[in-house]
Tab-separated table of C-alpha atoms (C1' of nucleotides) in Angstrom:
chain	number	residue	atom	x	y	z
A	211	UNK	CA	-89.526	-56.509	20.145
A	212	UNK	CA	-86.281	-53.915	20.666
A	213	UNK	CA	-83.232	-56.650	20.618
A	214	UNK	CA	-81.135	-55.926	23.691
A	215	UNK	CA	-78.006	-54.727	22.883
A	216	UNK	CA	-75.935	-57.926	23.117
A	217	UNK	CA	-78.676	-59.451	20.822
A	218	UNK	CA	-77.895	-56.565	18.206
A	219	UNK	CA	-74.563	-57.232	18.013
A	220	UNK	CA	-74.856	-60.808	17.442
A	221	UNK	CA	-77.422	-60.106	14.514
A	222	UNK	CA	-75.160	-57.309	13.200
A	223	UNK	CA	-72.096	-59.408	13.202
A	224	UNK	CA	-74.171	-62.417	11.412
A	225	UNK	CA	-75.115	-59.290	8.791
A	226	UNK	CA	-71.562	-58.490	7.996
A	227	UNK	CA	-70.316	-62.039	7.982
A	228	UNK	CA	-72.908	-62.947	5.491
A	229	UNK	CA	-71.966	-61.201	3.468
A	230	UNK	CA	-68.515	-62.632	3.492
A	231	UNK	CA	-69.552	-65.821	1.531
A	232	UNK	CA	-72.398	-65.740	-0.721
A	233	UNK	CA	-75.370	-65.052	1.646
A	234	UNK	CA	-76.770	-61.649	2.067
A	235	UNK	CA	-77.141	-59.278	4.650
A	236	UNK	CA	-80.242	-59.730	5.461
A	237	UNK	CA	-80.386	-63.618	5.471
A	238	UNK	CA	-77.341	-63.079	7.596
A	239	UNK	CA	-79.406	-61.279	10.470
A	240	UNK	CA	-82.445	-62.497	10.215
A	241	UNK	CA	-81.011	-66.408	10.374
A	242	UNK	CA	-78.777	-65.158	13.730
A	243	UNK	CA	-81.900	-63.445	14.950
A	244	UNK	CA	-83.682	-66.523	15.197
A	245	UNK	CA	-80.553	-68.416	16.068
A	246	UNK	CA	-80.744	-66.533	19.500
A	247	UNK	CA	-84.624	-65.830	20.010
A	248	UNK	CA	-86.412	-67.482	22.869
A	249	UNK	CA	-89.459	-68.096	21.148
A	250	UNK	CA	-89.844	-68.865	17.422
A	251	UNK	CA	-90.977	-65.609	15.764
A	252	UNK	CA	-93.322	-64.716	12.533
A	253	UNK	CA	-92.372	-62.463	9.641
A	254	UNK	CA	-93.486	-59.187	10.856
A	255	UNK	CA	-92.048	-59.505	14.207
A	256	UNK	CA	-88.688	-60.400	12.045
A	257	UNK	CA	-89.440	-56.973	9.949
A	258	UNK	CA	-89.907	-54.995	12.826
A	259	UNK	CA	-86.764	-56.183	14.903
A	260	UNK	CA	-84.497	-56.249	12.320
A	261	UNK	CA	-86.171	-52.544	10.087
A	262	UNK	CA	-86.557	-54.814	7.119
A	263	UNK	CA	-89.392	-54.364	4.923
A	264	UNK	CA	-92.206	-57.359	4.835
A	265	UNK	CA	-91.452	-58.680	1.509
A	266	UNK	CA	-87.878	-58.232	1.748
A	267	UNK	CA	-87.861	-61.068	5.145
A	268	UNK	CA	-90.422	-62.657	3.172
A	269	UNK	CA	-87.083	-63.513	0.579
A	270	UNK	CA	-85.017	-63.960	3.285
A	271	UNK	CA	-86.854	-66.855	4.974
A	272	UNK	CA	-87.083	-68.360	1.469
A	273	UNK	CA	-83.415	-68.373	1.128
A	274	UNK	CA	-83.032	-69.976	4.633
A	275	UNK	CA	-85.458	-72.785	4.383
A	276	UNK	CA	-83.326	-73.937	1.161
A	277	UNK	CA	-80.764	-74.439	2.925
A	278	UNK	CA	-83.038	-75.641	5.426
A	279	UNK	CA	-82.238	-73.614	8.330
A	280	UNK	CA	-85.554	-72.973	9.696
A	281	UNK	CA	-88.216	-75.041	11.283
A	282	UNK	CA	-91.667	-73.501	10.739
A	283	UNK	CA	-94.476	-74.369	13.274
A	284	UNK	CA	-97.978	-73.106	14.198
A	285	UNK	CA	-99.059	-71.208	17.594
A	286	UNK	CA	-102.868	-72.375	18.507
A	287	UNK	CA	-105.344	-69.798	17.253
A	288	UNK	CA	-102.630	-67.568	15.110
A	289	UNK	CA	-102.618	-68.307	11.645
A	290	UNK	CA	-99.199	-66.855	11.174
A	291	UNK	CA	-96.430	-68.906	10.340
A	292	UNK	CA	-93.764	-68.782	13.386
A	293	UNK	CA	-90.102	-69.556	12.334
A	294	UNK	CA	-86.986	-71.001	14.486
A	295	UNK	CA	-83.995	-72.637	13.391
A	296	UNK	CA	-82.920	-75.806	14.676
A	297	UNK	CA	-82.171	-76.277	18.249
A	298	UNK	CA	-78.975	-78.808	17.740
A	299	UNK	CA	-75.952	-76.896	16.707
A	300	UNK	CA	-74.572	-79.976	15.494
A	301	UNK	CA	-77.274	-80.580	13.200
A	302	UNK	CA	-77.248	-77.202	11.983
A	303	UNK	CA	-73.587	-77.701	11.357
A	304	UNK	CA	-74.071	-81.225	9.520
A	305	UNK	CA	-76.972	-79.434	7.617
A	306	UNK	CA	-74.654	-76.558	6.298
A	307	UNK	CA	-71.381	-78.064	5.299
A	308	UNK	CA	-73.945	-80.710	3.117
A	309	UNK	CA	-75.581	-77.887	1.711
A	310	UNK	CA	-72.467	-76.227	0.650
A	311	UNK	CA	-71.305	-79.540	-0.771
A	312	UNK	CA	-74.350	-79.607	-3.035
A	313	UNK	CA	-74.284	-75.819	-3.781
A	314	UNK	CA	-70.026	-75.213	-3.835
A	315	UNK	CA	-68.374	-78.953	-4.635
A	316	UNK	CA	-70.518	-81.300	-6.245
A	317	UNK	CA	-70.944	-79.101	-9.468
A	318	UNK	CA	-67.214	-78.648	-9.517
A	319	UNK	CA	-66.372	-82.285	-8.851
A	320	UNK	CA	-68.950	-82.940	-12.179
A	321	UNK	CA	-67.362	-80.597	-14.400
A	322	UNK	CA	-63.844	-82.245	-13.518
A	323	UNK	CA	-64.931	-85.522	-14.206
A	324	UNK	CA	-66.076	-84.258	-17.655
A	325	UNK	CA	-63.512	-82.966	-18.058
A	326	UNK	CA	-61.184	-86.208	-17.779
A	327	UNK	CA	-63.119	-88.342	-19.410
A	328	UNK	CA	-62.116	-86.555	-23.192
A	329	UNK	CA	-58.441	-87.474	-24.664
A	330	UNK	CA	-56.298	-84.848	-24.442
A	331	UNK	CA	-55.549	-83.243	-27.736
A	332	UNK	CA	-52.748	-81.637	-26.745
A	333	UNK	CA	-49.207	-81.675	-24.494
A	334	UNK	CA	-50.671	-78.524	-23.329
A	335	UNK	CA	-54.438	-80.272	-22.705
A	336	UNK	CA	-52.214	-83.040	-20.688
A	337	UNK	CA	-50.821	-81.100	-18.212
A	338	UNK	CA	-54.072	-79.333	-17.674
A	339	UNK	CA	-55.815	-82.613	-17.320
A	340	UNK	CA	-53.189	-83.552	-14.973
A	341	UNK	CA	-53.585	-80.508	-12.854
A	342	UNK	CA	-57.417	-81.098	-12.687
A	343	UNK	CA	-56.820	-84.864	-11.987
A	344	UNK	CA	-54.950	-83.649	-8.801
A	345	UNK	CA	-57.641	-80.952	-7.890
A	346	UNK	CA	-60.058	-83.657	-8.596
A	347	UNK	CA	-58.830	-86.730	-6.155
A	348	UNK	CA	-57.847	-83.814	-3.326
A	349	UNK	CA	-61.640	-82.582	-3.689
A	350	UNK	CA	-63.076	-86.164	-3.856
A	351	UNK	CA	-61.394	-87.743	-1.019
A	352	UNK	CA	-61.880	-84.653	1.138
A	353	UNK	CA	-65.359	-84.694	0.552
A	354	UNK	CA	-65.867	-89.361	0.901
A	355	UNK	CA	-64.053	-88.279	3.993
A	356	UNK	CA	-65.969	-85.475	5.497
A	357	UNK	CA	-69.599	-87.348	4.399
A	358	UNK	CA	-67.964	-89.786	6.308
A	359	UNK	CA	-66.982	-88.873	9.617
A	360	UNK	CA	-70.299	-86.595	9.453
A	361	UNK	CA	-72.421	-89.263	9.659
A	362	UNK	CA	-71.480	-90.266	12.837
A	363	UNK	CA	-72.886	-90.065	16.341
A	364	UNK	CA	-72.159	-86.266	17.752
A	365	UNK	CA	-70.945	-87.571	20.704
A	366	UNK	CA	-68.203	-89.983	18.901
A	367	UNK	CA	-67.361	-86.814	16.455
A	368	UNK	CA	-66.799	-84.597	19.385
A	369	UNK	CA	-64.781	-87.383	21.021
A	370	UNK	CA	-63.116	-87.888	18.076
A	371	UNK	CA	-62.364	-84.098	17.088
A	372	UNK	CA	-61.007	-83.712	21.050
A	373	UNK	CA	-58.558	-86.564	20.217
A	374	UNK	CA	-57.033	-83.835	17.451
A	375	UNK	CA	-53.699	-85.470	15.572
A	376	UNK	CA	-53.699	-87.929	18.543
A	377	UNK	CA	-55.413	-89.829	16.197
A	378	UNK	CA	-52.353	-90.594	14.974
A	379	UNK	CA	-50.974	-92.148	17.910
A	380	UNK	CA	-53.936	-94.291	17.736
A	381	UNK	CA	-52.701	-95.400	14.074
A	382	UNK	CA	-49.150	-96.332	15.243
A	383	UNK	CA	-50.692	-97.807	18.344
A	384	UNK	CA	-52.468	-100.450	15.841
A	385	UNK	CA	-49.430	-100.921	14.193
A	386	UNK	CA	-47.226	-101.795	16.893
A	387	UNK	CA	-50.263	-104.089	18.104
A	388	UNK	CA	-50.035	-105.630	14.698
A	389	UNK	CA	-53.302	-106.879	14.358
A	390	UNK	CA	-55.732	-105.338	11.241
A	391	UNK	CA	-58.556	-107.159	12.684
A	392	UNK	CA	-60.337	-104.139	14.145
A	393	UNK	CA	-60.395	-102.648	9.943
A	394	UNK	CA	-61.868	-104.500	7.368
A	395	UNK	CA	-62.917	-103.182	4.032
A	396	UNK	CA	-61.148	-100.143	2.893
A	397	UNK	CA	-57.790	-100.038	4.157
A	398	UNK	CA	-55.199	-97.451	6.171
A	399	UNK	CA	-52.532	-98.923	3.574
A	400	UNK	CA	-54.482	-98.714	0.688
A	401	UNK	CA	-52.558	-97.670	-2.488
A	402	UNK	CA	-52.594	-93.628	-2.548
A	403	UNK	CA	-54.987	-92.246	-5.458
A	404	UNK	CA	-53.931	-88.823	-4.459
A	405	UNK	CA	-50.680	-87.171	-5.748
B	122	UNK	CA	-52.205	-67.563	-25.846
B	123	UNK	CA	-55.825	-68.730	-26.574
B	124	UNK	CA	-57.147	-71.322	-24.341
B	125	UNK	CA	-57.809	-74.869	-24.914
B	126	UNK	CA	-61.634	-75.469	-24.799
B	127	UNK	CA	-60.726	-77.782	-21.855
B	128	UNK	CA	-58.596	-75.011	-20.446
B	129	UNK	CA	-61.068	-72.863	-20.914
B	130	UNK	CA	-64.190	-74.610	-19.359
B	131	UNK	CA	-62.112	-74.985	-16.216
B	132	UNK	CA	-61.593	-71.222	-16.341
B	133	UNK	CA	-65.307	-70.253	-16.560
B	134	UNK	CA	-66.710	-72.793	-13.961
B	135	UNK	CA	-63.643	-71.525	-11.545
B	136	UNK	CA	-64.992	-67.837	-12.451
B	137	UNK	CA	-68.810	-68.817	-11.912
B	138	UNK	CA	-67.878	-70.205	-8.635
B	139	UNK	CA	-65.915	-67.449	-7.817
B	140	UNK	CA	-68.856	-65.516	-7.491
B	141	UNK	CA	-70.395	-68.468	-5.285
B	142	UNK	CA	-68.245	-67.263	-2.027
B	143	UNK	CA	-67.129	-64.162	-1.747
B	144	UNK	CA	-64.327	-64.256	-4.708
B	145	UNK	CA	-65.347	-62.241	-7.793
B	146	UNK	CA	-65.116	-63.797	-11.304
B	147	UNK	CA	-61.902	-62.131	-12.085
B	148	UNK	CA	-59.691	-63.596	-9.251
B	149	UNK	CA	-61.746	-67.032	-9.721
B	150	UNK	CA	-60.725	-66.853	-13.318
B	151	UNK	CA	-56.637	-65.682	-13.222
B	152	UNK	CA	-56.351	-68.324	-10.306
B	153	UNK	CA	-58.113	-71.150	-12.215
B	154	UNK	CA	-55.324	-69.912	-15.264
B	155	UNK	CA	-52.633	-69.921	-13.841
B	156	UNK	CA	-53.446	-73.279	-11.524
B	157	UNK	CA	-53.860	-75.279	-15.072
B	158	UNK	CA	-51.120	-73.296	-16.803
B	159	UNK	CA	-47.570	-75.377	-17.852
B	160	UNK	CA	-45.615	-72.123	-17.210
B	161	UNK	CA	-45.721	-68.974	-15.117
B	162	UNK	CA	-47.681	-66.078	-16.655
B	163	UNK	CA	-47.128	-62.287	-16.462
B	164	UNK	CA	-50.010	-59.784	-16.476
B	165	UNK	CA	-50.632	-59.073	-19.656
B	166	UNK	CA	-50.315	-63.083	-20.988
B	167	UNK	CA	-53.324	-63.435	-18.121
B	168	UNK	CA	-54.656	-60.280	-19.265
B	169	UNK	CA	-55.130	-61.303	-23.356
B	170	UNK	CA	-55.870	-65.089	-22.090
B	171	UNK	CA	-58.824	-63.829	-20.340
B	172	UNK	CA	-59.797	-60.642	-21.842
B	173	UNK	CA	-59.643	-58.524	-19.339
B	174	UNK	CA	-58.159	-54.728	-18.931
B	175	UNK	CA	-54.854	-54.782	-17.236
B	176	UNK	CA	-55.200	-52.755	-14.178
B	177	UNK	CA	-58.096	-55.348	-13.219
B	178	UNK	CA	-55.528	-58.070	-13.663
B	179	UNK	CA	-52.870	-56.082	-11.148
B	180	UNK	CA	-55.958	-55.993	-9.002
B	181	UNK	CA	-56.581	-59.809	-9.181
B	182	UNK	CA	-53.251	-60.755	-8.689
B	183	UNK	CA	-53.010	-58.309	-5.547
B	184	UNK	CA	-56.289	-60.364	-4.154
B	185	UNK	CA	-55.053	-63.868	-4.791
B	186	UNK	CA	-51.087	-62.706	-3.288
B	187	UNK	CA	-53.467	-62.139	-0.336
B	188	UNK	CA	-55.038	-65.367	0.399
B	189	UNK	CA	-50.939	-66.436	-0.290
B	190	UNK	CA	-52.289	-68.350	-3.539
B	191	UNK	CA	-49.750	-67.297	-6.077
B	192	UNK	CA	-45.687	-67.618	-6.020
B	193	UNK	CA	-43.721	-64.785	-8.215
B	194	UNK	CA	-40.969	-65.220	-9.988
B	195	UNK	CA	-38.167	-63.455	-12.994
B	196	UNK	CA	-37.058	-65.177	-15.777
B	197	UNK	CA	-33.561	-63.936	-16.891
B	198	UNK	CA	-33.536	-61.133	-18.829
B	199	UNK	CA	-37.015	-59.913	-18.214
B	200	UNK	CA	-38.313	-57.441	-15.943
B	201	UNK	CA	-41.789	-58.749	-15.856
B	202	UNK	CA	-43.223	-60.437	-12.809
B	203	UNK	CA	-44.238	-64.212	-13.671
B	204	UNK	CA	-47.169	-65.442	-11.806
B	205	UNK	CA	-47.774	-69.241	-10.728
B	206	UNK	CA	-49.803	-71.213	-8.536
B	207	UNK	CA	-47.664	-73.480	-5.859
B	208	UNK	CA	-47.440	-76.466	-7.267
B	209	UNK	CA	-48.838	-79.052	-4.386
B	210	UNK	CA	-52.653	-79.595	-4.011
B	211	UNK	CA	-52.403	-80.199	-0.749
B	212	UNK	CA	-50.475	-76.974	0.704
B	213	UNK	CA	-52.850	-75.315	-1.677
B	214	UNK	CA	-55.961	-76.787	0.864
B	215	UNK	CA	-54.157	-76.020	3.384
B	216	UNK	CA	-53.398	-72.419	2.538
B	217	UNK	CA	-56.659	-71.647	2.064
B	218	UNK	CA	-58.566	-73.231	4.955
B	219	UNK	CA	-56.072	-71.351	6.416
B	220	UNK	CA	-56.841	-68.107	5.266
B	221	UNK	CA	-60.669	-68.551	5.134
B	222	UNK	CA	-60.310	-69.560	9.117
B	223	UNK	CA	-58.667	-65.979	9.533
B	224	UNK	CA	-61.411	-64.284	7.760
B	225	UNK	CA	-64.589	-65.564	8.343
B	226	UNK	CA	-64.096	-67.869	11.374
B	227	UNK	CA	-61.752	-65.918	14.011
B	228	UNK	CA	-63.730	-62.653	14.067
B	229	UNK	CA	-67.066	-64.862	14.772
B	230	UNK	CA	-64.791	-66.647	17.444
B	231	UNK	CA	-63.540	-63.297	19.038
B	232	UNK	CA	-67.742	-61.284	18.777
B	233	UNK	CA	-68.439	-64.328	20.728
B	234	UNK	CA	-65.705	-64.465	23.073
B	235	UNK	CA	-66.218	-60.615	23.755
B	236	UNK	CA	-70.294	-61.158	23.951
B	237	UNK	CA	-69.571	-63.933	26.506
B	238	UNK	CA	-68.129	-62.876	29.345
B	239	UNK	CA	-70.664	-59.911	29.912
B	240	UNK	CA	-72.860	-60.467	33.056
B	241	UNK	CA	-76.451	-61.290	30.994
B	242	UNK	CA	-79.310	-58.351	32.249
B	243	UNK	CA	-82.200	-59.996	32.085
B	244	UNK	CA	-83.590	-63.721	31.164
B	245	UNK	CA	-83.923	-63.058	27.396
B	246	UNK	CA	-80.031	-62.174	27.442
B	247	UNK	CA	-78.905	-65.308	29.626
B	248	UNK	CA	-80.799	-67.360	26.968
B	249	UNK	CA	-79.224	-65.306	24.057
B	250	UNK	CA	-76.245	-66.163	26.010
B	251	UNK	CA	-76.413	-69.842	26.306
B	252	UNK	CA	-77.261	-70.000	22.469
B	253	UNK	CA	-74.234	-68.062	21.667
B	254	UNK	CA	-72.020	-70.165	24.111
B	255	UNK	CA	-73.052	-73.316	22.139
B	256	UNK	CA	-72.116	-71.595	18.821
B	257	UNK	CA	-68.803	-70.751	20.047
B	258	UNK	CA	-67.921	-73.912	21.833
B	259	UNK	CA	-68.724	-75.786	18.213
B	260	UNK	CA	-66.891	-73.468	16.240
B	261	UNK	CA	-64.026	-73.532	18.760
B	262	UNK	CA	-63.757	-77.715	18.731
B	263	UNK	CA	-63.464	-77.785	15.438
B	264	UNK	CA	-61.144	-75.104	14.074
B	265	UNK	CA	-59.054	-76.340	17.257
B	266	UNK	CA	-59.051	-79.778	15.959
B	267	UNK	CA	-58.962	-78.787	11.950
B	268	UNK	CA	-56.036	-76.568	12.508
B	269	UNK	CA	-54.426	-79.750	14.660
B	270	UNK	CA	-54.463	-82.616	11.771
B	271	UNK	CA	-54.152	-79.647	9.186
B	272	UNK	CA	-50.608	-79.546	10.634
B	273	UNK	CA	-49.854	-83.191	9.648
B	274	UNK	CA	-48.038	-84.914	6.919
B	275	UNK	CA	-49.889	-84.925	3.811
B	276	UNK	CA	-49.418	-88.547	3.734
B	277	UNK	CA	-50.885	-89.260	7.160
B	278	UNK	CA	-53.680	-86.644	6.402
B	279	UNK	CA	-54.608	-88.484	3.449
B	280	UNK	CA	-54.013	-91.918	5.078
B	281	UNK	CA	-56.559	-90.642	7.784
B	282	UNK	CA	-58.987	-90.171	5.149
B	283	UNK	CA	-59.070	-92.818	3.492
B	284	UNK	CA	-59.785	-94.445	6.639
B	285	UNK	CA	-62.977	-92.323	6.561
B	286	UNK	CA	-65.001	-92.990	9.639
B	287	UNK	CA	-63.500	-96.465	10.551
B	288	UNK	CA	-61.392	-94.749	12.361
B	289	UNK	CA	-63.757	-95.539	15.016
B	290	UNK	CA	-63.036	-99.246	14.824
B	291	UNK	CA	-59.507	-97.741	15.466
B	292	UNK	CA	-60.907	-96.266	18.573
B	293	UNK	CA	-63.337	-99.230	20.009
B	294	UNK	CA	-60.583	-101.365	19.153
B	295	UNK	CA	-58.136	-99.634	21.209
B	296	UNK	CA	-60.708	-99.080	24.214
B	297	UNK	CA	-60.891	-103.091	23.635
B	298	UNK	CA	-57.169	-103.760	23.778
B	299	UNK	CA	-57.500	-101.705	27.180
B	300	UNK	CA	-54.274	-99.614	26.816
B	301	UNK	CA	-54.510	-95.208	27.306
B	302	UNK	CA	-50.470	-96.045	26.824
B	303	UNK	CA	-50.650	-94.672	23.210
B	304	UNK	CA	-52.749	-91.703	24.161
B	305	UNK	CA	-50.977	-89.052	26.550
B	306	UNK	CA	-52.964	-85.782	27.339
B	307	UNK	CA	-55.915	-84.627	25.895
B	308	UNK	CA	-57.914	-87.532	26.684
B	309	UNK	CA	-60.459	-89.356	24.299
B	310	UNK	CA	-62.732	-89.491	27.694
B	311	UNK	CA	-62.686	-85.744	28.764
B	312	UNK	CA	-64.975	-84.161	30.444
B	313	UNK	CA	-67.447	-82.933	27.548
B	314	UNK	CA	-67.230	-79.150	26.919
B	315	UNK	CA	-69.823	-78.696	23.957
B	316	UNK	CA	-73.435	-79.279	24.867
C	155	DT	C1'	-118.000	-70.279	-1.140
C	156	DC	C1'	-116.702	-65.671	0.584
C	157	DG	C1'	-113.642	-62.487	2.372
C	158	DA	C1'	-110.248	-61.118	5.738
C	159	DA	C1'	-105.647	-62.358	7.045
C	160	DT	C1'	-101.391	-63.594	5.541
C	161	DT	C1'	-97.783	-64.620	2.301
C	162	DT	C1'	-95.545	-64.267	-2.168
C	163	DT	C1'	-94.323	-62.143	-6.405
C	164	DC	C1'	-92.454	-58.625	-9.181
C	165	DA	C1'	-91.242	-54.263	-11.466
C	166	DA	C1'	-88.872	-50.351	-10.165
C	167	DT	C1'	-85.035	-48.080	-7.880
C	168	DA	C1'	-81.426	-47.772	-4.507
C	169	DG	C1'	-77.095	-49.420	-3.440
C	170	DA	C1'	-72.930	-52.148	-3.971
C	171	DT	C1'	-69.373	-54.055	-6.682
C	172	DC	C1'	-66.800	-54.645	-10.798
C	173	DC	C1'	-64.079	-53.100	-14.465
C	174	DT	C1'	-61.798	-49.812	-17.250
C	175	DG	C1'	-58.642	-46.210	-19.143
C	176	DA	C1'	-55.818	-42.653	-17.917
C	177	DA	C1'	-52.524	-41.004	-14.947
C	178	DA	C1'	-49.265	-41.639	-11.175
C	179	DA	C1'	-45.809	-44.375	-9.108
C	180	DT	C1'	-42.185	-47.589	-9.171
C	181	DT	C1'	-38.418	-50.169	-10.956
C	182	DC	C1'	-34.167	-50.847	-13.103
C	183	DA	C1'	-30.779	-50.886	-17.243
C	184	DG	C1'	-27.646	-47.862	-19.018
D	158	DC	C1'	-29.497	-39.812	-12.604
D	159	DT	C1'	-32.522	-40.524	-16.712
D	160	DG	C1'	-36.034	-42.495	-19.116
D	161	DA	C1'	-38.300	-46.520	-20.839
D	162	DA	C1'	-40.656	-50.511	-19.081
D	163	DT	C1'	-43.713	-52.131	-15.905
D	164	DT	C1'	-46.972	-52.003	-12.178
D	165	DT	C1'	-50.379	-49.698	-9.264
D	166	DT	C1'	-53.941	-46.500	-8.166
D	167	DC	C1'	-58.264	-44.424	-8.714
D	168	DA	C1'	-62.416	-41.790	-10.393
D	169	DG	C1'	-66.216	-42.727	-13.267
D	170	DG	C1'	-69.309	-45.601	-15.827
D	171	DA	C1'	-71.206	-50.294	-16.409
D	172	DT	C1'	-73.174	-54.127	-14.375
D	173	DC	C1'	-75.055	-56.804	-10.910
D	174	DT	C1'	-77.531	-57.436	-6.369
D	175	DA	C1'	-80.628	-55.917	-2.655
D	176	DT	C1'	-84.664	-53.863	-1.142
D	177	DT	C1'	-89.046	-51.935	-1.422
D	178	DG	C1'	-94.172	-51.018	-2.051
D	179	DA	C1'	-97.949	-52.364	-4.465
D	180	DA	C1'	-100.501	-55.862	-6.350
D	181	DA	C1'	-101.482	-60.787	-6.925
D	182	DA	C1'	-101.978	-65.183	-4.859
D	183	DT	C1'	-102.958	-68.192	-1.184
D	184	DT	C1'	-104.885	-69.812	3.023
D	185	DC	C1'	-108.452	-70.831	6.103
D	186	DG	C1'	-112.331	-69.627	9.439
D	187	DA	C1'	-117.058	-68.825	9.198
DNA sequence: TCGAATTTTCAATAGATCCTGAAAATTCAG
DNA sequence: CTGAATTTTCAGGATCTATTGAAAATTCGA
């Protein structure tokens, strides 16, 4: 189980990367060794490609499947668990930027709306309620929106992501048309709740 | 200069979270100050607001002039540096997807680019190829298109988002109305370049 | 149910990062 | 140019995170 060179770079740049945001090292490499494996692959061939110790990949799988990043499965006769991630890169993508939500956002979004339900007791508490207010509404509509748009079809998001700010052309293209009857329910025009 | 308990709450979650990406408690903390703070600060108001020694406050204040999160500035008669957050949420947003594209997305772009156009030797490689190809193609369609409608208005941005993902109506409805007038180069119908 | 195979837990330590105080460097009024 | 005010640097200690080996727990075929 020697990775081939181009493999080792991959897992090595996965390593460093990692460890860039929150997730470790060795999450890092053994997530982008699997990314790239042929075949899924147990824990000990994991420990022996990467030089990790047993218990040590034994964590790092843990920390993948709660962000659930890995698919488990069973070979015939082998009692071993045998790990791969998921094949789709566009699930794996929709899969991480909701975990991050519920790990990086959603606790933030909470504390801010705690936070602006009290009076303010203060001219000072004001303008910090005011500055969280804005921080709040960015954070909320950024998020409606991205839940949004994630939720769609790959194929329409990729269509949609190789229109770019054409988009926009589309938007004045209705306009000029004149007719709203293609958008019901929340509307382009709607009154801004964002600074 | 004691905190608020509101001021304060929003200071020790933005600290906590900090430590959530890569951003240690210190920088979460100073930027999470001075973002709620009515006037600029200098570094040793931040430093007896927060309680922390003053070279680690020079130190924070070098990290956050790096992601370009802070604005400087003299009051008359004073030779201290005052410290401030820019004042608009959403240049803030932008700023930092920004910077966070330059750090942990173009280097994974350029391993990948680099990895890519190697001949593959042997079947395991072409495969580790083909995976990697799929991670970069992703990765490239949507910085591409993030760093596109990044660039516009904050108005249209947010008008975009409220639309959410009936912007597909927009779409079908256009393909209905039959015209590609509105829509000159990059095509909504391209040939697909992502798996 | 037993016991071998496999996985998980956990206390100990190795390693990384943070934070400080002291000293060096810089800035600028006079 | 001088020296006080201010900022930056940096080595060392404090604190936090990662990693390991050994032991406990679990799983499952016989």
């Amino acid at each position: 189980m020697a990775l081939s060179p181009l493999a080792q770079r991959f897992v090595l740049h996965f390593g460093e990367m990692g460890s860039r945001w929150g997730i470790n090292r060795t999450v890092g490499q053994i997530y982008a060794l699997l990314y790239v494996s042929p075949a899924p692959l147990n824990a000990d061939q994991i420990a022996e490609a990467l030089g990790f110790s047993r218990s040590n990949v034994s964590m790092g799988l843990k920390e993948l499947e709660s962000w659930r990043l890995t698919r488990v499965q069973h070979l015939p006769g082998d009692r071993r668990e045998y790990f791969a991630t998921p094949d789709d890169v566009w699930a794996i993508f929709r899969t991480l930027a909701e975990e991050r939500r519920k790990r990086e956002v959603d606790p933030t979004l909470t504390m801010l709306r705690d936070a602006l339900i009290e009076a303010p007791t203060s001219d000072d508490d004001a303008h910090v309620q005011a500055r969280m207010r804005e921080m709040h509404d960015l954070i909320d509509l950024v998020t409606t929106w991205f839940g949004d748009v994630q939720r769609l079809e790959s194929s329409t998001l990729q269509q949609l992501m190789r229109l770019g700010a054409k988009v926009v052309k589309l938007f004045e293209f209705k306009d000029r048309v004149g007719s709203g009857a293609a958008l019901r329910g929340r509307s382009a025009s709607a009154p801004a709740k964002v600074s």
